[in-house]
mmCIF file of C-alpha atoms and ligand atoms in Angstrom:
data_model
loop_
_atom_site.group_PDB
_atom_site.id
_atom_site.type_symbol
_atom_site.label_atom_id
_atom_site.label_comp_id
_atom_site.label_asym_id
_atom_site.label_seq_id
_atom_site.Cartn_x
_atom_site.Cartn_y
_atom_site.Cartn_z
ATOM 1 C CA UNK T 1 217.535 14.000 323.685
ATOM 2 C CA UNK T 2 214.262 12.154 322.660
ATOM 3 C CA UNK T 3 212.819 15.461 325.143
ATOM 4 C CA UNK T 4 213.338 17.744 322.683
ATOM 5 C CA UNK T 5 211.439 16.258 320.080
ATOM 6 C CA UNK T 6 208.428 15.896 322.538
ATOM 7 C CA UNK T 7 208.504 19.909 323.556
ATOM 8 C CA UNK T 8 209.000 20.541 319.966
ATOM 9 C CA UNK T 9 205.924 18.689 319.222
ATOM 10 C CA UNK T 10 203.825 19.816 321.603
ATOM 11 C CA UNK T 11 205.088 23.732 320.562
ATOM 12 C CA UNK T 12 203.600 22.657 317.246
ATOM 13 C CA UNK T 13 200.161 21.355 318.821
ATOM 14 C CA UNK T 14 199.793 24.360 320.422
ATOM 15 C CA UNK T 15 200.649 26.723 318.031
ATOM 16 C CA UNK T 16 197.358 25.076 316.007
ATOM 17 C CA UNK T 17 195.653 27.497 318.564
ATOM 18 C CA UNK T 18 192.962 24.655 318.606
ATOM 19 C CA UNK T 19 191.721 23.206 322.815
ATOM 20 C CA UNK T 20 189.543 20.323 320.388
ATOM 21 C CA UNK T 21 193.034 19.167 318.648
ATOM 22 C CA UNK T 22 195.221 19.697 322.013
ATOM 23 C CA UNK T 23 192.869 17.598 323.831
ATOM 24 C CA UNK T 24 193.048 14.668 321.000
ATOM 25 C CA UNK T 25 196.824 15.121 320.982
ATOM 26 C CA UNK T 26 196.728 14.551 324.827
ATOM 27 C CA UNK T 27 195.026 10.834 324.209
ATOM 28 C CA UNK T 28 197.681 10.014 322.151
ATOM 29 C CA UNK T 29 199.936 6.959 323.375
ATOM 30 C CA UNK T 30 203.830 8.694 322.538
ATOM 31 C CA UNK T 31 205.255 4.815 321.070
ATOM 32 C CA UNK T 32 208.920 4.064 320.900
ATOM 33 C CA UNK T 33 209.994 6.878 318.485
ATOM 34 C CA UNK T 34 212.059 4.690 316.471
ATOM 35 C CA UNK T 35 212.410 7.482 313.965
ATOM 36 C CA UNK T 36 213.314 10.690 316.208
ATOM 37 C CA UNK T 37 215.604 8.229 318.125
ATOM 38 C CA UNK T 38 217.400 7.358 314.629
ATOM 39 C CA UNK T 39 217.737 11.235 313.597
ATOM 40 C CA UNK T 40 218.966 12.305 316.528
ATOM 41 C CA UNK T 41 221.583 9.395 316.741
ATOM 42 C CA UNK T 42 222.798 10.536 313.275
ATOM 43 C CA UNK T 43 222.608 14.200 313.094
ATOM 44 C CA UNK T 44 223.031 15.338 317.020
ATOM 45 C CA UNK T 45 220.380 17.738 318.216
ATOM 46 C CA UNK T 46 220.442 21.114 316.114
ATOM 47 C CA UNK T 47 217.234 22.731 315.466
ATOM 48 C CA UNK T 48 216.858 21.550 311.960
ATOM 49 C CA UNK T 49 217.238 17.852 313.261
ATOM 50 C CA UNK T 50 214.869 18.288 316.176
ATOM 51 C CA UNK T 51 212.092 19.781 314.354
ATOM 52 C CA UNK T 52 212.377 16.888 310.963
ATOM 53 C CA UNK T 53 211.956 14.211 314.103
ATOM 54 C CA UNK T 54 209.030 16.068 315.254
ATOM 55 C CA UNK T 55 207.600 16.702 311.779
ATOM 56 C CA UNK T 56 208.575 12.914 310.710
ATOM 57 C CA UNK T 57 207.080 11.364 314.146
ATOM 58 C CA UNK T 58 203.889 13.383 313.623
ATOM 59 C CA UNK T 59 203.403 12.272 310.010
ATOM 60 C CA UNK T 60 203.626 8.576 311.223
ATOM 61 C CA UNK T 61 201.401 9.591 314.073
ATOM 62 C CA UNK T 62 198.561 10.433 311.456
ATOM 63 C CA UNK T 63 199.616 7.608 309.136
ATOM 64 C CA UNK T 64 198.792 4.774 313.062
ATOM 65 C CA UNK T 65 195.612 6.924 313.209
ATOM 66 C CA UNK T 66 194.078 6.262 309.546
ATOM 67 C CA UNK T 67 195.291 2.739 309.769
ATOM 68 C CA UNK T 68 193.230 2.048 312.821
ATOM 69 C CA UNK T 69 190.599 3.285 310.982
ATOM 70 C CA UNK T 70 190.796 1.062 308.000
ATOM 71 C CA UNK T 71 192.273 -1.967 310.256
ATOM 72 C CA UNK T 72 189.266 -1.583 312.410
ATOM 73 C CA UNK T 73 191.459 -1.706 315.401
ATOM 74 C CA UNK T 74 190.028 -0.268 318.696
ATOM 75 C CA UNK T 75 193.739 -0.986 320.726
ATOM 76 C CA UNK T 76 196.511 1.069 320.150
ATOM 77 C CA UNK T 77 199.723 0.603 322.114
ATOM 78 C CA UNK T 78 197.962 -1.440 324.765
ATOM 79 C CA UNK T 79 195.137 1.560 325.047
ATOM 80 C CA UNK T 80 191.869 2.242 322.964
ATOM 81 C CA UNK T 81 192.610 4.256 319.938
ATOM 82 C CA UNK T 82 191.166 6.922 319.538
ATOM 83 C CA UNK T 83 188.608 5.341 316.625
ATOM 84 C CA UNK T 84 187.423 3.845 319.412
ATOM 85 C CA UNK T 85 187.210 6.627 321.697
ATOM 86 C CA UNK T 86 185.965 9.202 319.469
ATOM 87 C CA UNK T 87 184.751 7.807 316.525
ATOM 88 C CA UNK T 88 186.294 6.839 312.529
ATOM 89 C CA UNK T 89 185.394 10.664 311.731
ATOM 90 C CA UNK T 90 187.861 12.187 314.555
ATOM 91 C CA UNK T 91 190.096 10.029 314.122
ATOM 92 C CA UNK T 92 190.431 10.957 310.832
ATOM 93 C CA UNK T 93 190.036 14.494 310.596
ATOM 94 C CA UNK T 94 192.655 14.637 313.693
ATOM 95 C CA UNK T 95 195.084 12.570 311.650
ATOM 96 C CA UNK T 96 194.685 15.265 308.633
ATOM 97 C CA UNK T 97 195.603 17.814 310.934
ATOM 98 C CA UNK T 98 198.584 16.005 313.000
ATOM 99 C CA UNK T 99 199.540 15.158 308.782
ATOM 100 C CA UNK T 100 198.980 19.050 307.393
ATOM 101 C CA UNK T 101 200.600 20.788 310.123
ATOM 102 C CA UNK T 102 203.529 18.686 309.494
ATOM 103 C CA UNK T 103 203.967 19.718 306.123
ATOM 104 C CA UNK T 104 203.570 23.235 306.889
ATOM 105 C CA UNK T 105 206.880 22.921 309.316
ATOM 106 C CA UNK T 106 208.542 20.660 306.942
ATOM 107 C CA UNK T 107 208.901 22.524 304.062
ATOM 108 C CA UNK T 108 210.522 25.156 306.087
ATOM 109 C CA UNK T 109 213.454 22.868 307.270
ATOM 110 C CA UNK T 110 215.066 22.444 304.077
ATOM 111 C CA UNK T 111 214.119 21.281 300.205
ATOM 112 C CA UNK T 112 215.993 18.352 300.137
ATOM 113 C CA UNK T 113 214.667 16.595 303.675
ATOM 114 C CA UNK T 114 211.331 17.781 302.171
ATOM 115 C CA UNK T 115 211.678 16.058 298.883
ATOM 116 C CA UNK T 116 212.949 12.703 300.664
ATOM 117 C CA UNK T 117 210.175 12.742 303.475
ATOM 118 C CA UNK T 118 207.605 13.352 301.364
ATOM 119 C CA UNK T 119 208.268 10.986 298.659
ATOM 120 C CA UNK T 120 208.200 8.506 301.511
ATOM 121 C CA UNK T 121 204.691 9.538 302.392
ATOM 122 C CA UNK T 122 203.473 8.690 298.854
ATOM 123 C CA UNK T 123 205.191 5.559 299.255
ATOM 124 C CA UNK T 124 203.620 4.774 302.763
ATOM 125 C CA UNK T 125 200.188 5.517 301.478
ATOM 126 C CA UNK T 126 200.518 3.348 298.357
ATOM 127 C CA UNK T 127 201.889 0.484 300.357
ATOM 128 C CA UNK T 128 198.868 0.767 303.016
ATOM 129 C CA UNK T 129 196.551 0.842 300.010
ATOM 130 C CA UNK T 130 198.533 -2.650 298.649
ATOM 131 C CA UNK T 131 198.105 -3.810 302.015
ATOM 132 C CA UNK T 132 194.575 -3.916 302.047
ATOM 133 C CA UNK T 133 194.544 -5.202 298.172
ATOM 134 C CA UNK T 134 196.590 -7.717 299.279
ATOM 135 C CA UNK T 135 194.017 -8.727 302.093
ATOM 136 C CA UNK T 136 191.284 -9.679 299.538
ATOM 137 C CA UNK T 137 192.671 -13.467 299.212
ATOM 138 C CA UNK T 138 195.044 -15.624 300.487
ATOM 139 C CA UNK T 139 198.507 -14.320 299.033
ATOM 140 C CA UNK T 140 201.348 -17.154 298.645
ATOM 141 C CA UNK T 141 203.940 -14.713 297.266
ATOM 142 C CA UNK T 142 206.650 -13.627 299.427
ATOM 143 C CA UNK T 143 207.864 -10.778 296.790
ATOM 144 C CA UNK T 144 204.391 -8.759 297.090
ATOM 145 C CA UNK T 145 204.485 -9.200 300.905
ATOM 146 C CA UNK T 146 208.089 -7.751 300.822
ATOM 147 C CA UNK T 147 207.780 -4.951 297.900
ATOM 148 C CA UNK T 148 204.263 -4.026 300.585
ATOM 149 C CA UNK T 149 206.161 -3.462 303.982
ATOM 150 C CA UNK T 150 208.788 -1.823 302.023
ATOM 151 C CA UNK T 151 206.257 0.699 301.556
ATOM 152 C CA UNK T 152 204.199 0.759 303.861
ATOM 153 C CA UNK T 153 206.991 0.672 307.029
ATOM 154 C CA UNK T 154 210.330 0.683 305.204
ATOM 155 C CA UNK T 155 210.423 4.179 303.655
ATOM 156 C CA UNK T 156 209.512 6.496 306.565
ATOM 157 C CA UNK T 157 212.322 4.717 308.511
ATOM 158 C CA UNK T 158 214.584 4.867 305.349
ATOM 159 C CA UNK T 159 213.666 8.525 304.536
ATOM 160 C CA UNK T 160 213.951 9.466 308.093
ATOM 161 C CA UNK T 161 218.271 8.243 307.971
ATOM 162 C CA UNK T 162 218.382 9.295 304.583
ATOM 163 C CA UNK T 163 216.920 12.927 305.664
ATOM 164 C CA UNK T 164 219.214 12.878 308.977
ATOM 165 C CA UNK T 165 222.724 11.705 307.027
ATOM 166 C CA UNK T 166 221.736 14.796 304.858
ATOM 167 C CA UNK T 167 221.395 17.373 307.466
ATOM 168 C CA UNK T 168 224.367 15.805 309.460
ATOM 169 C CA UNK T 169 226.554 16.249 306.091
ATOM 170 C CA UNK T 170 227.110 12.170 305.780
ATOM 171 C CA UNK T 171 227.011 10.575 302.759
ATOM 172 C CA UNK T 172 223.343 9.297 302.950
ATOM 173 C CA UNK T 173 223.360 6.065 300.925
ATOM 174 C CA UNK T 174 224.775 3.691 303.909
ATOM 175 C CA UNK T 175 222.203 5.205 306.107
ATOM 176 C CA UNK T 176 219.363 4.701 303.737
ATOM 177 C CA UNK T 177 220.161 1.099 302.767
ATOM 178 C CA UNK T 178 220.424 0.913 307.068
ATOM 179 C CA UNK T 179 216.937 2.562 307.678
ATOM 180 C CA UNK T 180 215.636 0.019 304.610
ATOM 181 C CA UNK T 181 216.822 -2.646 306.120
ATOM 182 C CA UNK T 182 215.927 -1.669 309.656
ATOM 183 C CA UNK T 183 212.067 -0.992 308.003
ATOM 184 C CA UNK T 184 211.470 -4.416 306.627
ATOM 185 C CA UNK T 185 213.305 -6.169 309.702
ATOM 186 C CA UNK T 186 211.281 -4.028 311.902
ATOM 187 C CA UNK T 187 207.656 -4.700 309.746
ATOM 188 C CA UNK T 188 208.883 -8.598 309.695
ATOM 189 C CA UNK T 189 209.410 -8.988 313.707
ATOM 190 C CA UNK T 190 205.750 -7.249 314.083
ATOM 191 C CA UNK T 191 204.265 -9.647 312.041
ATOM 192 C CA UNK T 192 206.153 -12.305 314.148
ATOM 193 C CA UNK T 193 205.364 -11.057 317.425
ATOM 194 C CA UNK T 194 201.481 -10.623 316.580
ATOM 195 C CA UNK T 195 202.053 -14.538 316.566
ATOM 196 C CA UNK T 196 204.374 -15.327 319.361
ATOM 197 C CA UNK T 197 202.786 -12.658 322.140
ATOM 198 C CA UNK T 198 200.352 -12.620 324.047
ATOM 199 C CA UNK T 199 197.659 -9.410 323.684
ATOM 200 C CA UNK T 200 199.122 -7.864 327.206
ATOM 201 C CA UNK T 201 202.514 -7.842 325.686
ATOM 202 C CA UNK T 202 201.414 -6.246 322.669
ATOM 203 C CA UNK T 203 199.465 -3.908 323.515
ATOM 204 C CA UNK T 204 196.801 -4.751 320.635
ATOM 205 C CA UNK T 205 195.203 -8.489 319.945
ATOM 206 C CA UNK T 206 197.111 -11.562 319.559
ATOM 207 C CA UNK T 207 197.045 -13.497 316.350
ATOM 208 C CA UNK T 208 194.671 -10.727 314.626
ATOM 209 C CA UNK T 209 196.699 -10.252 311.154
ATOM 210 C CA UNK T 210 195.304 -13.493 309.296
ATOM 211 C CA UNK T 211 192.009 -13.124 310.541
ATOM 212 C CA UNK T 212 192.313 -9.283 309.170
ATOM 213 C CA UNK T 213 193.531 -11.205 306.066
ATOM 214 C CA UNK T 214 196.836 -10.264 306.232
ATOM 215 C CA UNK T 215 199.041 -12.946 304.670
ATOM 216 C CA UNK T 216 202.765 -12.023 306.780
ATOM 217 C CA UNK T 217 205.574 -13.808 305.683
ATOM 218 C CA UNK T 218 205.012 -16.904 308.464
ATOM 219 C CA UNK T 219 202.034 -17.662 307.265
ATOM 220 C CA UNK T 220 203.524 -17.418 303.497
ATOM 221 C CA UNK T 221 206.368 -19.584 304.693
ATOM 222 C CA UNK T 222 203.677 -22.157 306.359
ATOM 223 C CA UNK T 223 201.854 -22.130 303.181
ATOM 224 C CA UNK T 224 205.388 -22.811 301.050
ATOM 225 C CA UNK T 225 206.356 -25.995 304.168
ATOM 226 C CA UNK T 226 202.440 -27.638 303.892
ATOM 227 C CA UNK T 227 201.266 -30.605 302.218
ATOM 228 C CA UNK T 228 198.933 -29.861 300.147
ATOM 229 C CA UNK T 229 195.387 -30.595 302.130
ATOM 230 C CA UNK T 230 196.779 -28.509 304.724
ATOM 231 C CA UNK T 231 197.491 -25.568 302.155
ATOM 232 C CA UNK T 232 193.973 -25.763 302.017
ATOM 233 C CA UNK T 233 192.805 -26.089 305.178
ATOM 234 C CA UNK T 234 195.599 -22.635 306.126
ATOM 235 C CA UNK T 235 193.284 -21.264 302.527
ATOM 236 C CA UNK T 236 190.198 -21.751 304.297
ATOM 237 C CA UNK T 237 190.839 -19.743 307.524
ATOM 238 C CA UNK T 238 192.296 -17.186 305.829
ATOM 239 C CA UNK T 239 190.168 -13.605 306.631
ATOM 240 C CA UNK T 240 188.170 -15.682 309.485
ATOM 241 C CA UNK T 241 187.724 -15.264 313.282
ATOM 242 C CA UNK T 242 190.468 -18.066 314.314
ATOM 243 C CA UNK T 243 188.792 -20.348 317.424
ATOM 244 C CA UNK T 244 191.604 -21.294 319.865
ATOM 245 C CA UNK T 245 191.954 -25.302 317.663
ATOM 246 C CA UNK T 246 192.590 -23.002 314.413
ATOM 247 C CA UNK T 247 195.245 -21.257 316.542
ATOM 248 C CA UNK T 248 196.438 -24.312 318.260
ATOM 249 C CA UNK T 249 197.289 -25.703 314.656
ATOM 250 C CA UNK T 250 198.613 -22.958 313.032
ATOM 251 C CA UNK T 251 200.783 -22.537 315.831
ATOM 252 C CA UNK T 252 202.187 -25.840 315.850
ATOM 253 C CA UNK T 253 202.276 -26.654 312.392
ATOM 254 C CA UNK T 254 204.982 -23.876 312.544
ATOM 255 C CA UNK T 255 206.939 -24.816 315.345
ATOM 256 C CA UNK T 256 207.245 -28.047 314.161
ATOM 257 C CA UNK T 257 208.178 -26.788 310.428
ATOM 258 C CA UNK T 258 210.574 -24.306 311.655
ATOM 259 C CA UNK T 259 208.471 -21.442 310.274
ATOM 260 C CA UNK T 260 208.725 -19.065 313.061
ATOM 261 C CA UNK T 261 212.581 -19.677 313.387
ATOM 262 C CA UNK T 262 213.474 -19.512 309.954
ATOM 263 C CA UNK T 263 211.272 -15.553 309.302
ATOM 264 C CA UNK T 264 212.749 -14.397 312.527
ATOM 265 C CA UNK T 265 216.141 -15.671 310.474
ATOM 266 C CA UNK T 266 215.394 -13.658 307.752
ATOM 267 C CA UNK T 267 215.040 -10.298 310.013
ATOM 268 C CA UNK T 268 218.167 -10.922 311.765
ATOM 269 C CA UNK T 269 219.947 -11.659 308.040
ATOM 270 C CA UNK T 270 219.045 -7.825 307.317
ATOM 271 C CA UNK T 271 219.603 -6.358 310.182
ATOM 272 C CA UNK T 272 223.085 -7.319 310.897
ATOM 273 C CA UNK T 273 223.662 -6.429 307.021
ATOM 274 C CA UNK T 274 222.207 -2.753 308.925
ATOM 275 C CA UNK T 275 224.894 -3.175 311.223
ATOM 276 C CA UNK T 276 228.030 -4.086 309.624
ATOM 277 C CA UNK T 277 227.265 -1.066 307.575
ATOM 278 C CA UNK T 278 227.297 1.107 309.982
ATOM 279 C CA UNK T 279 230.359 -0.634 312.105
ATOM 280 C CA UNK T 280 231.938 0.465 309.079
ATOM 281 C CA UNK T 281 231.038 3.936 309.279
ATOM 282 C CA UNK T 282 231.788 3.754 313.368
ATOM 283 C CA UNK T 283 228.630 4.448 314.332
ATOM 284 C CA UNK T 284 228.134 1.974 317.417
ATOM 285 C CA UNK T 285 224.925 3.333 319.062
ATOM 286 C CA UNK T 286 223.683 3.065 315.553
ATOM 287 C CA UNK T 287 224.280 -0.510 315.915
ATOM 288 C CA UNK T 288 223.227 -1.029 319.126
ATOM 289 C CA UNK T 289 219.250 0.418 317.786
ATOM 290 C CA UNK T 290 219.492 -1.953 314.909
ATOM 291 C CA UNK T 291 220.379 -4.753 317.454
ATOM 292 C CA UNK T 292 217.127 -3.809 319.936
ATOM 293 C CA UNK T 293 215.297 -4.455 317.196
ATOM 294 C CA UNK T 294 215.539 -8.006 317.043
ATOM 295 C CA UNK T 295 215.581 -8.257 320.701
ATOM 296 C CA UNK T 296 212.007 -6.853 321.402
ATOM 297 C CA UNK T 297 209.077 -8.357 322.488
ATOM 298 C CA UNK T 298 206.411 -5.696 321.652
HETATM 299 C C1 LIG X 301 200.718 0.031 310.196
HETATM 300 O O1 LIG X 301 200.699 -1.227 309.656
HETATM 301 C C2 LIG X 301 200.577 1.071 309.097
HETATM 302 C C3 LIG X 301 201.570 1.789 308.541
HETATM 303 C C4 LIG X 301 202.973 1.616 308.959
HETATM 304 C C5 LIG X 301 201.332 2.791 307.449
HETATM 305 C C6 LIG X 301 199.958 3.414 307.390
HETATM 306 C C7 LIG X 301 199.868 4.394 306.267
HETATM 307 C C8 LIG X 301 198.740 5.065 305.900
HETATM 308 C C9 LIG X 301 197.434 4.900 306.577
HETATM 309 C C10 LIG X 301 198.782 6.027 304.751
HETATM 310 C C11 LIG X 301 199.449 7.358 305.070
HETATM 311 C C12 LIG X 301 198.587 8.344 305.732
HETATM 312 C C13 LIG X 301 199.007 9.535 306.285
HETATM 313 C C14 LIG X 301 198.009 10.464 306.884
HETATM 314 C C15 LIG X 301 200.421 9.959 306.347
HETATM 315 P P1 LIG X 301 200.035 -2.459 310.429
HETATM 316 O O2 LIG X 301 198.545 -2.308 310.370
HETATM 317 O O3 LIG X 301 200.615 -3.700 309.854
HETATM 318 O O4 LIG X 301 200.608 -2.299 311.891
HETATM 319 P P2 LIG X 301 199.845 -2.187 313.284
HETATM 320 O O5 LIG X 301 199.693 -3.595 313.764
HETATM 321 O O6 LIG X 301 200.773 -1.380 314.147
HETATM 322 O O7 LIG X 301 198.525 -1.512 313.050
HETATM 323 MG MG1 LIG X 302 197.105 -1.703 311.620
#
């Protein structure tokens, strides 16, 4: 099924009439496509559906290749991004292009899958920007770390059910509270895993998010589960390069406080709320997605 969505894709690429932008396409790693493989479960594989995959798995495409760009990160999917191949420049530019030519298709699908997927967009962009707000200091509070990958993960996955219930004919509010929850559950076990894996598994470097200054919810849940010298001490390598004793006791300071357990918890909480919702609407491969979720290591 997920075939269709690649042909489609490429059929867009090409019709840019552009060897420069095929050739950048071609150095793109494809990913898991979470979102196509969502549509497609919900609305089957009619044209309409195929081409909002494409258009929606192009648009987070450019969204992976402006983040590397402000994230500074040179591995992508366990290969070098193209920032790093090519430069901040190209790898802008070639996001604008991956981003613009999936506008042009979308607004040709239908007005109201436009109008949800490109709300999203604004939303995605607004919660990258908080992101990187949010990276100035140490942030204890969980609320602005949730409202944030909400935004910046949460709605493309959420528009992306909402858009396929709508072009499938289902009522759409079950499958956007599913893709919501699915969003932060995903956002929350990436923030885990850049913790608990090792780089190979990743695909990208281990343990990179708090010396980025990204404060994810186990290192908020440390900071809530410290005494109070070690709040500071978790304070002061906040935004720093981590040597392997930092690691060492940020590691075990939450295995032994239950941190990691306890977020991964919180994940599971919301997505089995994703998939009693949509036992209830018998939709069992559904399900099975939302349970792969918390099962993955990368
Ligand atoms: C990855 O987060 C980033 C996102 C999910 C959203 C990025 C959004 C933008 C750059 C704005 C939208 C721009 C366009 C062109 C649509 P992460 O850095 O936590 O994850 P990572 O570890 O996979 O990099
Ligand atoms: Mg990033």
């Amino acid at each position: 099924m997920l075939d269709a969505v690649e042909r489609k894709i490429e059929q867009y690429i090409a019709e840019l009439d552009d060897k420069d932008a095929e050739a950048l396409y071609r150095r793109l790693p494809a990913g898991k496509r979470l979102r196509a493989r969502l549509i497609l479960t919900i609305a089957g594989t009619s044209l309409p559906v195929i081409e909002t995959a494409a258009v929606v798995e192009m648009i987070h495409a450019a969204s992976l290749l402006h983040d590397d760009v402000i994230d500074d990160a040179f591995v992508r999917r366990g290969k070098a991004s193209l920032n790093a191949l090519y430069g901040n420049k190209t790898a802008i530019m070639f996001g604008d292009v991956l981003y613009s030519k999936a506008f042009h298709e979308l607004v040709a699908i239908d007005r109201r899958v436009a109008r949800v997927i490109s709300n999203a967009v604004v939303q995605l962009s607004l919660g990258e920007r908080r992101d990187v707000l949010l990276g100035d200091r140490f942030n204890p509070d969980r609320e602005a770390y949730l409202s944030m990958i909400y935004q910046k993960t949460a709605s493309l996955i959420e528009a992306a059910s909402e858009a396929a219930a709508i072009l499938a004919g289902k009522n759409p509010e079950p499958y956007r509270t599913y893709g919501r929850n699915l969003g932060i559950a995903f956002q929350m076990i990436d923030d885990l895993l850049d913790i608990t894996q090792e780089s190979e598994t990743l695909g990208k470097p281990a343990m990179h998010d708090y010396e980025e200054g990204k404060t994810t919810l186990p290192y908020i849940t440390l900071y809530e589960r410290l005494e109070e010298k070690e709040k500071e001490k978790l304070i002061a390598l906040h935004g720093r390069r981590l040597c392997p004793e930092d690691q060492e006791w940020i590691l075990g300071k939450m295995s032994t406080l239950g941190v990691l357990d306890r977020c991964y918890a919180e994940a599971r909480e919301l997505v089995e709320e994703a998939m009693a919702l949509m036992e209830r609407e018998g939709e069992a491969r559904l399900e099975a997605i939302a349970r792969s979720m918390i099962e993955r290591n990368y």
